Amino acid sequence: MSAPDSPDSRDTGLEFAPDFVIGSATASYQIEGAAHEGGRTPSIWDTFSRTPGKTWNGDTGDVADDHYHRLESDLDLMADLGLEAYRFSIAWPRVQPGGSGPANATGLAFYSRLVDGLLDRGIRPIATLYHWDLPQELEDAGGWPNRDTAFRFAEYAAHTVEALGDRVHTWTTLNEPWCSAYLGYGSGAHAPGRTEGAAALAAVHHLNLAHGLAVQEIRRLAVADPDVSVTLNFHVARGDHETSPEARRRVDALANRAFTGPMLRGTYDGDLIGDTAGVTDWAFVRDGDLAAIHQPLDVLGVNYYSTVTVRMWDGVSPRARNDGHKDMGGSPWPGSEHVEFLPQAGPFTDMGWNIAPDGLEELLVSLHGQFPGLPLMITENGAAFPDEVVHASGGARVPDAERVDYLRRHFAAAHRALARGVDLRGYLVWSLLDNFEWGYGYSKRFGIVRVDYDTQVRTVKDSGRWLSQLIRSRRIPELDVPSVRARPL
Ligand code: FCB
């Protein structure tokens, strides 16, 4: 924890402007369940989670939070909390089973009901087109290292925008393409679990191309005048060793500029190409690709959880191999395997991620400096802790003081960034509900609402009440928050 006199602790009462949007976020495979209903076909996460040893306890998203069947009551819960915006993702294999051909009306109808339900309740719909559930058939055809996948994505985007483009406020093309490329095809910790450095870099480019093509489809087809964005998980790299500046440069090139370069500047930086020359010659970048990728954006989505501390190493660092995720044998850092990820100073969340709110402030200020004129939105921030339910006279409660503390420190950091002139438009807490945390299955709870996976009962945690209070008062609340009414479900 920060010292009592650090800026982090002087946060009560900090005020957010009325137009600063505060809400929460989820993703399709993590909450929906109904994996085999409504015409949905398997995604790479269905296949991966069924592969022995890939997820904690063999957990899958088959049922998850059963959100698909509990849409109305979950929408009511969002309204009770007072959410101003809800960021959700659309499952490609629900909307376009198999990843090619016509749209599936049943799949689109589900998202149409979701969007209408949000609008009816005065909640802004922020839709992400891709939060990692690639149709399995497209992986069978080569996945993201295969150029055609980018064009398939543009087609899927067109189907979706044709159906929902009159009502969605903000479209986000991709969520964290770093994870899709480097964890999916480099380390193998995420689906589809491949460990091929060159394929990971080809995936980087084809995800970038998919983004650019989809932005063009959104602008061509959306009837309303939506905001268009992408969400990236930036690496905030630190380190005070004499080799840390070089390690930081490499991490920044691979993790951050591999995406912001083409998307926001229309180029891959020379140092990125040089660092990875032993892995690939980047011949997959074809004439016209960079122009296609470099599309104007209305807002940049920023996901932030923690920092990394790095230096160079004279061997292949074991920590570079797994980056805090499960070590599946490959490296998420093709071309930068010699970057060593050092143990971090605590405190830590249940993920083992260090709690560093000043890293969020630093990141926002840095992005604002690099891309002046581009508004920013925190599209994910939150923390996993092992919560407990207590039964008091007023009913069940989840006193998740650590999550409240995490959130208040990060809201305070966002407030400091605003005070320093950053054009930050809003803040979406990850996550609305406890859910399927990828390789960690259901063992990690990120929700501001607890989900009992046996009964599917939802219980608003103290952090949910705290966020609700913040939204209503526009000020960072006192720690002792009044309760919000949780609708019986
Ligand atoms: C992000 C993902 C999100 C969730 C959080 C904890 O990387 O976008 O789905 O798993 O981490």
Short mmCIF file of C-alpha atoms and ligand atoms in Angstrom, two decimals:
data_model
loop_
_atom_site.label_atom_id
_atom_site.label_comp_id
_atom_site.label_asym_id
_atom_site.label_seq_id
_atom_site.Cartn_x
_atom_site.Cartn_y
_atom_site.Cartn_z
CA MET A 1 0.00 0.00 0.00
CA SER A 2 1.11 3.57 -0.50
CA ALA A 3 2.29 5.54 2.48
CA PRO A 4 -0.52 7.38 4.28
CA ASP A 5 0.66 10.74 2.99
CA SER A 6 1.02 9.63 -0.63
CA PRO A 7 -1.33 11.25 -3.14
CA ASP A 8 -3.20 7.93 -3.45
CA SER A 9 -4.67 8.22 0.02
CA ARG A 10 -5.96 11.78 -0.32
CA ASP A 11 -8.71 10.83 -2.67
CA THR A 12 -12.05 11.07 -0.90
CA GLY A 13 -14.22 13.70 -2.52
CA LEU A 14 -12.30 14.02 -5.78
CA GLU A 15 -14.91 15.02 -8.33
CA PHE A 16 -15.56 13.78 -11.87
CA ALA A 17 -17.34 15.97 -14.41
CA PRO A 18 -20.92 15.02 -15.36
CA ASP A 19 -19.84 13.95 -18.86
CA PHE A 20 -17.10 11.61 -17.58
CA VAL A 21 -18.62 8.19 -18.33
CA ILE A 22 -18.41 5.57 -15.60
CA GLY A 23 -19.46 2.01 -16.19
CA SER A 24 -18.35 -1.58 -16.34
CA ALA A 25 -17.20 -4.23 -18.82
CA THR A 26 -17.50 -7.92 -19.65
CA ALA A 27 -16.74 -10.21 -22.61
CA SER A 28 -18.87 -12.78 -24.40
CA TYR A 29 -17.05 -16.05 -23.72
CA GLN A 30 -16.42 -15.07 -20.10
CA ILE A 31 -20.08 -14.60 -19.16
CA GLU A 32 -22.59 -15.81 -21.77
CA GLY A 33 -22.60 -19.60 -21.48
CA ALA A 34 -25.14 -21.18 -23.87
CA ALA A 35 -22.15 -22.33 -25.85
CA HIS A 36 -24.17 -24.66 -28.03
CA GLU A 37 -27.39 -22.68 -28.37
CA GLY A 38 -28.91 -20.32 -30.89
CA GLY A 39 -26.74 -21.63 -33.71
CA ARG A 40 -23.42 -20.75 -32.06
CA THR A 41 -20.50 -22.86 -33.27
CA PRO A 42 -17.27 -23.51 -31.30
CA SER A 43 -14.62 -20.86 -30.95
CA ILE A 44 -10.93 -21.44 -30.28
CA TRP A 45 -11.67 -21.00 -26.57
CA ASP A 46 -14.19 -23.86 -26.59
CA THR A 47 -11.53 -26.10 -28.12
CA PHE A 48 -8.69 -24.84 -25.93
CA SER A 49 -10.60 -25.08 -22.66
CA ARG A 50 -11.48 -28.69 -23.51
CA THR A 51 -7.84 -29.55 -24.06
CA PRO A 52 -6.48 -31.21 -20.90
CA GLY A 53 -4.18 -28.99 -18.85
CA LYS A 54 -4.99 -25.70 -20.56
CA THR A 55 -7.37 -24.19 -18.02
CA TRP A 56 -7.56 -24.37 -14.24
CA ASN A 57 -9.66 -27.33 -13.18
CA GLY A 58 -10.55 -27.98 -16.83
CA ASP A 59 -13.04 -25.09 -16.60
CA THR A 60 -14.86 -24.02 -19.77
CA GLY A 61 -17.25 -21.23 -20.77
CA ASP A 62 -20.10 -23.68 -21.45
CA VAL A 63 -22.28 -22.16 -18.73
CA ALA A 64 -20.18 -19.33 -17.29
CA ASP A 65 -22.58 -16.75 -15.79
CA ASP A 66 -25.48 -18.01 -17.89
CA HIS A 67 -25.86 -14.41 -19.00
CA TYR A 68 -27.42 -15.53 -22.29
CA HIS A 69 -30.47 -16.74 -20.36
CA ARG A 70 -30.39 -14.04 -17.69
CA LEU A 71 -30.13 -11.03 -19.93
CA GLU A 72 -33.10 -9.10 -18.55
CA SER A 73 -32.20 -9.53 -14.90
CA ASP A 74 -28.54 -8.69 -15.61
CA LEU A 75 -29.69 -5.53 -17.39
CA ASP A 76 -31.80 -4.64 -14.35
CA LEU A 77 -28.75 -5.18 -12.17
CA MET A 78 -26.77 -2.73 -14.33
CA ALA A 79 -29.58 -0.20 -14.00
CA ASP A 80 -29.70 -0.70 -10.22
CA LEU A 81 -25.98 0.00 -10.05
CA GLY A 82 -26.53 3.14 -12.12
CA LEU A 83 -24.02 2.23 -14.83
CA GLU A 84 -23.68 4.96 -17.44
CA ALA A 85 -22.02 2.67 -19.98
CA TYR A 86 -21.66 -1.06 -20.48
CA ARG A 87 -18.88 -2.53 -22.56
CA PHE A 88 -19.68 -6.00 -23.86
CA SER A 89 -18.30 -8.12 -26.65
CA ILE A 90 -20.03 -9.90 -29.49
CA ALA A 91 -19.28 -13.58 -30.09
CA TRP A 92 -18.29 -14.00 -33.72
CA PRO A 93 -19.43 -17.68 -33.82
CA ARG A 94 -22.88 -16.63 -32.59
CA VAL A 95 -23.32 -13.98 -35.27
CA GLN A 96 -21.60 -15.80 -38.12
CA PRO A 97 -21.35 -19.51 -37.25
CA GLY A 98 -18.22 -21.06 -38.66
CA GLY A 99 -16.76 -17.63 -39.46
CA SER A 100 -18.05 -17.36 -43.02
CA GLY A 101 -21.30 -17.06 -44.91
CA PRO A 102 -24.52 -15.34 -43.88
CA ALA A 103 -25.35 -13.84 -40.52
CA ASN A 104 -27.25 -15.89 -37.95
CA ALA A 105 -30.47 -14.05 -37.12
CA THR A 106 -30.78 -15.76 -33.71
CA GLY A 107 -27.32 -14.62 -32.67
CA LEU A 108 -27.91 -11.07 -33.83
CA ALA A 109 -31.28 -11.01 -32.06
CA PHE A 110 -29.59 -11.68 -28.72
CA TYR A 111 -27.28 -8.68 -29.12
CA SER A 112 -30.12 -6.58 -30.45
CA ARG A 113 -32.09 -7.29 -27.26
CA LEU A 114 -29.00 -6.45 -25.21
CA VAL A 115 -28.51 -3.11 -26.99
CA ASP A 116 -32.20 -2.22 -26.75
CA GLY A 117 -32.23 -3.21 -23.08
CA LEU A 118 -29.28 -0.92 -22.41
CA LEU A 119 -30.81 2.01 -24.28
CA ASP A 120 -34.15 1.51 -22.49
CA ARG A 121 -32.29 1.88 -19.22
CA GLY A 122 -30.24 4.87 -20.32
CA ILE A 123 -26.97 2.91 -20.48
CA ARG A 124 -24.54 3.61 -23.32
CA PRO A 125 -23.74 0.47 -25.39
CA ILE A 126 -20.03 0.02 -26.12
CA ALA A 127 -19.61 -3.04 -28.34
CA THR A 128 -16.35 -4.90 -28.90
CA LEU A 129 -16.32 -6.99 -32.06
CA TYR A 130 -13.53 -9.34 -31.04
CA HIS A 131 -12.69 -10.40 -27.53
CA TRP A 132 -10.82 -13.58 -28.49
CA ASP A 133 -13.54 -16.01 -29.58
CA LEU A 134 -12.32 -16.78 -33.10
CA PRO A 135 -14.52 -19.35 -34.89
CA GLN A 136 -12.68 -22.67 -34.75
CA GLU A 137 -13.04 -23.17 -38.51
CA LEU A 138 -10.94 -20.06 -39.10
CA GLU A 139 -8.23 -21.37 -36.81
CA ASP A 140 -8.36 -24.65 -38.71
CA ALA A 141 -7.68 -22.60 -41.85
CA GLY A 142 -4.61 -21.03 -40.21
CA GLY A 143 -5.99 -18.57 -37.67
CA TRP A 144 -4.66 -15.04 -37.28
CA PRO A 145 -1.30 -15.87 -38.91
CA ASN A 146 -3.38 -16.46 -42.07
CA ARG A 147 -4.04 -13.22 -43.95
CA ASP A 148 -7.53 -14.26 -45.01
CA THR A 149 -8.73 -14.11 -41.39
CA ALA A 150 -8.52 -10.30 -41.54
CA PHE A 151 -10.92 -10.24 -44.50
CA ARG A 152 -13.25 -12.71 -42.79
CA PHE A 153 -13.29 -10.36 -39.80
CA ALA A 154 -14.27 -7.41 -41.97
CA GLU A 155 -17.18 -9.45 -43.34
CA TYR A 156 -18.32 -10.40 -39.84
CA ALA A 157 -18.01 -6.75 -38.78
CA ALA A 158 -20.24 -5.74 -41.70
CA HIS A 159 -22.95 -8.26 -40.71
CA THR A 160 -22.89 -6.99 -37.15
CA VAL A 161 -22.88 -3.30 -37.94
CA GLU A 162 -25.70 -3.74 -40.44
CA ALA A 163 -27.84 -5.15 -37.62
CA LEU A 164 -26.80 -2.93 -34.70
CA GLY A 165 -25.23 0.09 -36.33
CA ASP A 166 -28.27 2.26 -35.73
CA ARG A 167 -27.99 1.94 -31.93
CA VAL A 168 -24.44 1.18 -30.73
CA HIS A 169 -22.71 4.29 -29.34
CA THR A 170 -19.11 3.08 -29.56
CA TRP A 171 -17.64 0.31 -31.69
CA THR A 172 -14.38 -1.27 -30.60
CA THR A 173 -12.74 -3.49 -33.19
CA LEU A 174 -10.35 -5.62 -31.13
CA ASN A 175 -9.72 -6.22 -27.46
CA GLU A 176 -6.03 -6.54 -26.56
CA PRO A 177 -4.58 -7.89 -29.81
CA TRP A 178 -1.32 -8.33 -27.83
CA CYS A 179 -2.95 -11.28 -26.06
CA SER A 180 -4.47 -12.72 -29.25
CA ALA A 181 -1.12 -12.66 -31.04
CA TYR A 182 1.55 -13.26 -28.41
CA LEU A 183 -0.29 -15.44 -25.90
CA GLY A 184 -2.30 -17.25 -28.58
CA TYR A 185 0.56 -17.98 -31.00
CA GLY A 186 3.76 -17.18 -29.05
CA SER A 187 3.60 -18.47 -25.48
CA GLY A 188 0.58 -20.68 -26.09
CA ALA A 189 -0.99 -19.69 -22.76
CA HIS A 190 -4.15 -18.60 -24.56
CA ALA A 191 -6.18 -20.22 -27.34
CA PRO A 192 -5.31 -21.60 -29.80
CA GLY A 193 -2.20 -22.48 -27.79
CA ARG A 194 0.41 -22.37 -30.54
CA THR A 195 4.06 -21.63 -29.77
CA GLU A 196 5.48 -20.21 -33.00
CA GLY A 197 7.24 -16.86 -32.77
CA ALA A 198 7.00 -16.06 -36.48
CA ALA A 199 3.30 -16.91 -36.48
CA ALA A 200 2.77 -14.58 -33.51
CA LEU A 201 4.22 -11.66 -35.49
CA ALA A 202 2.15 -12.54 -38.57
CA ALA A 203 -0.86 -12.56 -36.24
CA VAL A 204 0.08 -9.07 -35.01
CA HIS A 205 -0.05 -7.77 -38.56
CA HIS A 206 -3.25 -9.54 -39.55
CA LEU A 207 -4.98 -8.34 -36.40
CA ASN A 208 -3.88 -4.82 -37.29
CA LEU A 209 -5.21 -5.32 -40.81
CA ALA A 210 -8.47 -6.73 -39.45
CA HIS A 211 -8.82 -3.61 -37.31
CA GLY A 212 -8.30 -1.25 -40.25
CA LEU A 213 -10.70 -3.13 -42.53
CA ALA A 214 -13.35 -3.30 -39.81
CA VAL A 215 -13.08 0.43 -39.07
CA GLN A 216 -13.82 1.06 -42.73
CA GLU A 217 -16.85 -1.26 -42.61
CA ILE A 218 -18.18 0.42 -39.47
CA ARG A 219 -17.87 3.87 -41.05
CA ARG A 220 -19.49 2.61 -44.28
CA LEU A 221 -22.45 0.89 -42.66
CA ALA A 222 -23.29 2.51 -39.31
CA VAL A 223 -26.42 4.60 -39.57
CA ALA A 224 -25.82 6.48 -36.35
CA ASP A 225 -22.56 8.39 -36.13
CA PRO A 226 -20.76 6.07 -33.73
CA ASP A 227 -17.42 6.50 -32.08
CA VAL A 228 -14.89 4.03 -33.46
CA SER A 229 -12.10 2.68 -31.32
CA VAL A 230 -9.74 -0.16 -30.48
CA THR A 231 -8.74 -1.37 -27.03
CA LEU A 232 -5.07 -2.05 -26.33
CA ASN A 233 -3.36 -3.39 -23.21
CA PHE A 234 -0.32 -1.18 -22.94
CA HIS A 235 2.76 -2.39 -21.14
CA VAL A 236 4.12 0.15 -18.66
CA ALA A 237 7.73 -0.99 -18.35
CA ARG A 238 10.05 0.16 -15.59
CA GLY A 239 13.47 -0.80 -14.27
CA ASP A 240 16.54 0.96 -12.91
CA HIS A 241 19.25 -1.46 -14.06
CA GLU A 242 21.77 -0.07 -16.56
CA THR A 243 20.24 -2.29 -19.24
CA SER A 244 16.66 -1.38 -18.36
CA PRO A 245 16.32 1.41 -20.97
CA GLU A 246 17.13 -1.08 -23.74
CA ALA A 247 14.73 -3.66 -22.30
CA ARG A 248 12.02 -1.02 -21.97
CA ARG A 249 12.53 0.07 -25.57
CA ARG A 250 12.16 -3.54 -26.75
CA VAL A 251 9.03 -4.16 -24.70
CA ASP A 252 7.53 -0.88 -25.87
CA ALA A 253 8.25 -1.82 -29.50
CA LEU A 254 6.77 -5.33 -29.32
CA ALA A 255 3.88 -4.74 -26.95
CA ASN A 256 2.78 -1.18 -27.65
CA ARG A 257 4.19 0.28 -30.87
CA ALA A 258 3.53 -2.94 -32.87
CA PHE A 259 -0.12 -1.81 -32.66
CA THR A 260 -0.08 1.95 -32.22
CA GLY A 261 2.51 2.30 -35.00
CA PRO A 262 0.35 1.03 -37.87
CA MET A 263 -3.02 1.97 -36.36
CA LEU A 264 -2.24 5.52 -35.31
CA ARG A 265 0.83 6.51 -37.35
CA GLY A 266 0.65 4.25 -40.41
CA THR A 267 4.02 2.56 -39.88
CA TYR A 268 5.94 -0.25 -38.20
CA ASP A 269 8.92 1.28 -36.42
CA GLY A 270 12.37 0.31 -37.64
CA ASP A 271 13.52 -0.92 -34.22
CA LEU A 272 10.62 -3.40 -34.07
CA ILE A 273 11.54 -4.77 -37.49
CA GLY A 274 15.22 -4.91 -36.45
CA ASP A 275 14.63 -6.60 -33.07
CA THR A 276 12.57 -9.36 -34.72
CA ALA A 277 14.71 -9.83 -37.84
CA GLY A 278 15.86 -13.24 -36.63
CA VAL A 279 12.25 -14.37 -36.36
CA THR A 280 10.56 -12.96 -39.47
CA ASP A 281 11.26 -10.70 -42.43
CA TRP A 282 7.77 -9.15 -42.17
CA ALA A 283 7.08 -10.11 -45.80
CA PHE A 284 3.44 -10.56 -44.79
CA VAL A 285 3.08 -6.75 -44.86
CA ARG A 286 1.82 -6.06 -48.38
CA ASP A 287 1.53 -2.85 -50.36
CA GLY A 288 -1.46 -0.87 -49.20
CA ASP A 289 -1.79 -2.64 -45.86
CA LEU A 290 -0.48 0.24 -43.76
CA ALA A 291 -2.85 2.69 -45.42
CA ALA A 292 -5.73 0.29 -44.78
CA ILE A 293 -4.79 -0.06 -41.11
CA HIS A 294 -4.18 3.65 -40.48
CA GLN A 295 -7.78 4.84 -40.02
CA PRO A 296 -8.88 7.82 -37.96
CA LEU A 297 -10.22 6.81 -34.54
CA ASP A 298 -12.57 8.70 -32.25
CA VAL A 299 -11.30 7.24 -29.01
CA LEU A 300 -8.51 4.92 -27.86
CA GLY A 301 -9.43 2.24 -25.34
CA VAL A 302 -6.85 1.66 -22.61
CA ASN A 303 -6.76 -1.50 -20.48
CA TYR A 304 -4.52 -1.21 -17.45
CA TYR A 305 -3.89 -3.53 -14.50
CA SER A 306 -0.22 -3.33 -13.44
CA THR A 307 3.34 -2.61 -14.53
CA VAL A 308 6.36 -4.72 -15.53
CA THR A 309 9.96 -4.27 -14.39
CA VAL A 310 12.59 -5.26 -16.93
CA ARG A 311 16.28 -5.48 -17.76
CA MET A 312 18.32 -7.35 -20.36
CA TRP A 313 19.64 -10.81 -19.57
CA ASP A 314 22.36 -12.93 -21.12
CA GLY A 315 20.22 -16.05 -21.41
CA VAL A 316 16.62 -16.70 -22.39
CA SER A 317 14.74 -15.49 -19.37
CA PRO A 318 12.24 -17.91 -17.89
CA ARG A 319 10.10 -14.98 -16.90
CA ALA A 320 10.13 -13.67 -20.47
CA ARG A 321 8.69 -17.02 -21.42
CA ASN A 322 5.55 -16.85 -19.36
CA ASP A 323 4.97 -13.19 -18.49
CA GLY A 324 2.94 -14.06 -15.43
CA HIS A 325 0.75 -16.43 -17.38
CA LYS A 326 1.19 -20.18 -17.37
CA ASP A 327 4.46 -21.31 -18.92
CA MET A 328 3.46 -23.28 -21.98
CA GLY A 329 6.95 -23.46 -23.42
CA GLY A 330 7.00 -20.61 -25.95
CA SER A 331 7.82 -16.95 -25.59
CA PRO A 332 5.34 -14.10 -25.95
CA TRP A 333 8.35 -11.95 -26.87
CA PRO A 334 9.65 -13.22 -30.24
CA GLY A 335 12.84 -11.31 -30.88
CA SER A 336 13.09 -10.09 -27.31
CA GLU A 337 13.57 -13.32 -25.38
CA HIS A 338 16.54 -11.73 -23.66
CA VAL A 339 14.36 -9.26 -21.84
CA GLU A 340 14.11 -10.36 -18.23
CA PHE A 341 10.93 -9.65 -16.29
CA LEU A 342 11.97 -9.03 -12.70
CA PRO A 343 9.93 -9.76 -9.59
CA GLN A 344 7.77 -6.78 -8.73
CA ALA A 345 7.34 -5.00 -5.44
CA GLY A 346 3.94 -5.61 -3.83
CA PRO A 347 1.20 -5.32 -2.90
CA PHE A 348 -0.33 -7.79 -5.33
CA THR A 349 -3.79 -8.85 -6.42
CA ASP A 350 -4.90 -12.47 -6.48
CA MET A 351 -3.45 -12.70 -10.00
CA GLY A 352 -0.02 -11.90 -8.57
CA TRP A 353 -0.12 -8.59 -10.45
CA ASN A 354 1.42 -5.63 -8.64
CA ILE A 355 -0.84 -2.79 -7.60
CA ALA A 356 0.59 0.40 -9.12
CA PRO A 357 -1.98 3.16 -9.66
CA ASP A 358 0.77 5.63 -10.53
CA GLY A 359 1.43 3.43 -13.59
CA LEU A 360 -2.05 4.26 -14.86
CA GLU A 361 -1.42 7.98 -14.47
CA GLU A 362 1.96 7.64 -16.20
CA LEU A 363 0.41 5.68 -19.07
CA LEU A 364 -2.45 8.12 -19.65
CA VAL A 365 -0.11 11.11 -19.60
CA SER A 366 2.28 9.35 -21.96
CA LEU A 367 -0.47 8.37 -24.45
CA HIS A 368 -1.88 11.88 -24.41
CA GLY A 369 1.59 13.20 -25.21
CA GLN A 370 2.16 10.68 -28.00
CA PHE A 371 -1.26 11.07 -29.61
CA PRO A 372 -2.50 14.56 -28.84
CA GLY A 373 -6.06 15.09 -30.00
CA LEU A 374 -7.05 11.45 -29.54
CA PRO A 375 -9.47 11.06 -26.61
CA LEU A 376 -8.78 8.17 -24.23
CA MET A 377 -11.13 5.84 -22.38
CA ILE A 378 -10.16 3.35 -19.68
CA THR A 379 -11.95 0.29 -21.06
CA GLU A 380 -10.70 -2.11 -18.36
CA ASN A 381 -9.28 -1.72 -14.89
CA GLY A 382 -10.02 -3.84 -11.86
CA ALA A 383 -8.69 -6.55 -9.61
CA ALA A 384 -9.14 -10.18 -8.60
CA PHE A 385 -9.30 -10.96 -4.90
CA PRO A 386 -10.57 -14.05 -3.07
CA ASP A 387 -13.83 -12.56 -1.81
CA GLU A 388 -16.00 -14.04 0.87
CA VAL A 389 -19.74 -13.82 1.36
CA VAL A 390 -20.95 -12.87 4.82
CA HIS A 391 -24.53 -13.30 5.91
CA ALA A 392 -25.66 -10.31 7.95
CA SER A 393 -29.10 -9.20 9.09
CA GLY A 394 -29.65 -7.24 5.86
CA GLY A 395 -28.84 -10.30 3.72
CA ALA A 396 -25.69 -11.49 2.00
CA ARG A 397 -22.80 -9.07 1.65
CA VAL A 398 -19.38 -9.30 0.06
CA PRO A 399 -17.02 -7.01 1.98
CA ASP A 400 -14.30 -6.76 -0.69
CA ALA A 401 -12.32 -3.96 0.92
CA GLU A 402 -9.20 -4.72 -1.13
CA ARG A 403 -11.05 -4.24 -4.42
CA VAL A 404 -12.60 -0.99 -3.17
CA ASP A 405 -9.12 0.17 -2.20
CA TYR A 406 -7.72 -0.85 -5.61
CA LEU A 407 -10.48 0.98 -7.45
CA ARG A 408 -10.31 4.16 -5.40
CA ARG A 409 -6.55 4.41 -5.94
CA HIS A 410 -6.96 3.94 -9.68
CA PHE A 411 -9.85 6.39 -9.95
CA ALA A 412 -7.67 8.85 -8.05
CA ALA A 413 -4.83 8.19 -10.53
CA ALA A 414 -7.23 8.83 -13.42
CA HIS A 415 -8.27 12.04 -11.71
CA ARG A 416 -4.64 13.15 -11.47
CA ALA A 417 -4.22 12.43 -15.19
CA LEU A 418 -7.29 14.56 -15.93
CA ALA A 419 -5.84 17.35 -13.80
CA ARG A 420 -2.67 17.14 -15.91
CA GLY A 421 -4.68 17.81 -19.05
CA VAL A 422 -5.28 14.29 -20.38
CA ASP A 423 -8.41 14.03 -22.52
CA LEU A 424 -9.83 11.06 -20.64
CA ARG A 425 -13.50 10.46 -21.38
CA GLY A 426 -14.44 7.64 -19.05
CA TYR A 427 -13.65 4.61 -16.96
CA LEU A 428 -15.08 1.10 -17.25
CA VAL A 429 -14.40 -1.27 -14.39
CA TRP A 430 -13.45 -4.86 -15.14
CA SER A 431 -15.69 -6.63 -14.46
CA LEU A 432 -19.41 -6.36 -13.87
CA LEU A 433 -19.62 -10.05 -12.90
CA ASP A 434 -17.23 -12.69 -11.62
CA ASN A 435 -16.50 -14.76 -14.72
CA PHE A 436 -14.37 -17.23 -16.68
CA GLU A 437 -10.86 -15.81 -16.35
CA TRP A 438 -9.36 -17.60 -19.35
CA GLY A 439 -6.57 -20.00 -18.34
CA TYR A 440 -7.44 -19.41 -14.70
CA GLY A 441 -10.99 -20.66 -15.18
CA TYR A 442 -13.33 -19.64 -12.37
CA SER A 443 -10.55 -19.48 -9.77
CA LYS A 444 -10.12 -15.69 -10.02
CA ARG A 445 -12.92 -13.28 -9.19
CA PHE A 446 -12.82 -9.84 -10.84
CA GLY A 447 -16.50 -8.92 -10.44
CA ILE A 448 -18.03 -5.99 -8.61
CA VAL A 449 -20.96 -8.41 -8.44
CA ARG A 450 -20.38 -11.88 -7.06
CA VAL A 451 -21.67 -14.87 -8.99
CA ASP A 452 -22.40 -18.11 -7.18
CA TYR A 453 -21.62 -20.60 -9.94
CA ASP A 454 -23.84 -23.31 -8.40
CA THR A 455 -26.98 -21.20 -8.20
CA GLN A 456 -26.15 -18.26 -10.51
CA VAL A 457 -27.26 -15.91 -7.72
CA ARG A 458 -25.72 -12.46 -8.08
CA THR A 459 -24.70 -10.48 -4.98
CA VAL A 460 -23.52 -6.90 -5.34
CA LYS A 461 -20.14 -6.63 -3.61
CA ASP A 462 -19.16 -3.61 -1.55
CA SER A 463 -17.10 -2.51 -4.56
CA GLY A 464 -20.28 -2.49 -6.64
CA ARG A 465 -22.02 -0.37 -4.04
CA TRP A 466 -18.98 1.89 -3.93
CA LEU A 467 -18.96 2.32 -7.72
CA SER A 468 -22.67 3.01 -7.70
CA GLN A 469 -22.18 5.69 -5.09
CA LEU A 470 -19.36 7.23 -7.14
CA ILE A 471 -21.54 7.35 -10.25
CA ARG A 472 -24.42 8.98 -8.40
CA SER A 473 -22.40 11.49 -6.41
CA ARG A 474 -19.67 12.11 -9.04
CA ARG A 475 -17.20 12.05 -6.15
CA ILE A 476 -14.90 9.34 -4.80
CA PRO A 477 -16.96 8.19 -1.83
CA GLU A 478 -16.11 7.73 1.79
CA LEU A 479 -15.21 4.15 2.54
CA ASP A 480 -18.43 3.52 4.44
CA VAL A 481 -20.86 3.46 1.54
CA PRO A 482 -24.61 3.31 1.66
CA SER A 483 -25.99 0.17 0.14
CA VAL A 484 -27.64 0.01 -3.23
CA ARG A 485 -30.67 -2.09 -3.67
CA ALA A 486 -29.78 -5.43 -5.24
CA ARG A 487 -32.75 -6.87 -7.04
CA PRO A 488 -33.45 -10.44 -5.99
CA LEU A 489 -32.57 -12.68 -8.93
C1 FCB B 1 -7.78 -8.61 -19.79
C2 FCB B 1 -8.88 -9.20 -20.63
C3 FCB B 1 -10.15 -9.49 -19.86
C4 FCB B 1 -9.86 -10.02 -18.47
C5 FCB B 1 -8.88 -9.13 -17.76
C6 FCB B 1 -8.58 -9.56 -16.34
O1 FCB B 1 -6.55 -8.93 -20.35
O2 FCB B 1 -9.19 -8.33 -21.68
O3 FCB B 1 -10.92 -10.36 -20.63
O4 FCB B 1 -9.46 -11.32 -18.54
O5 FCB B 1 -7.68 -9.08 -18.47
#
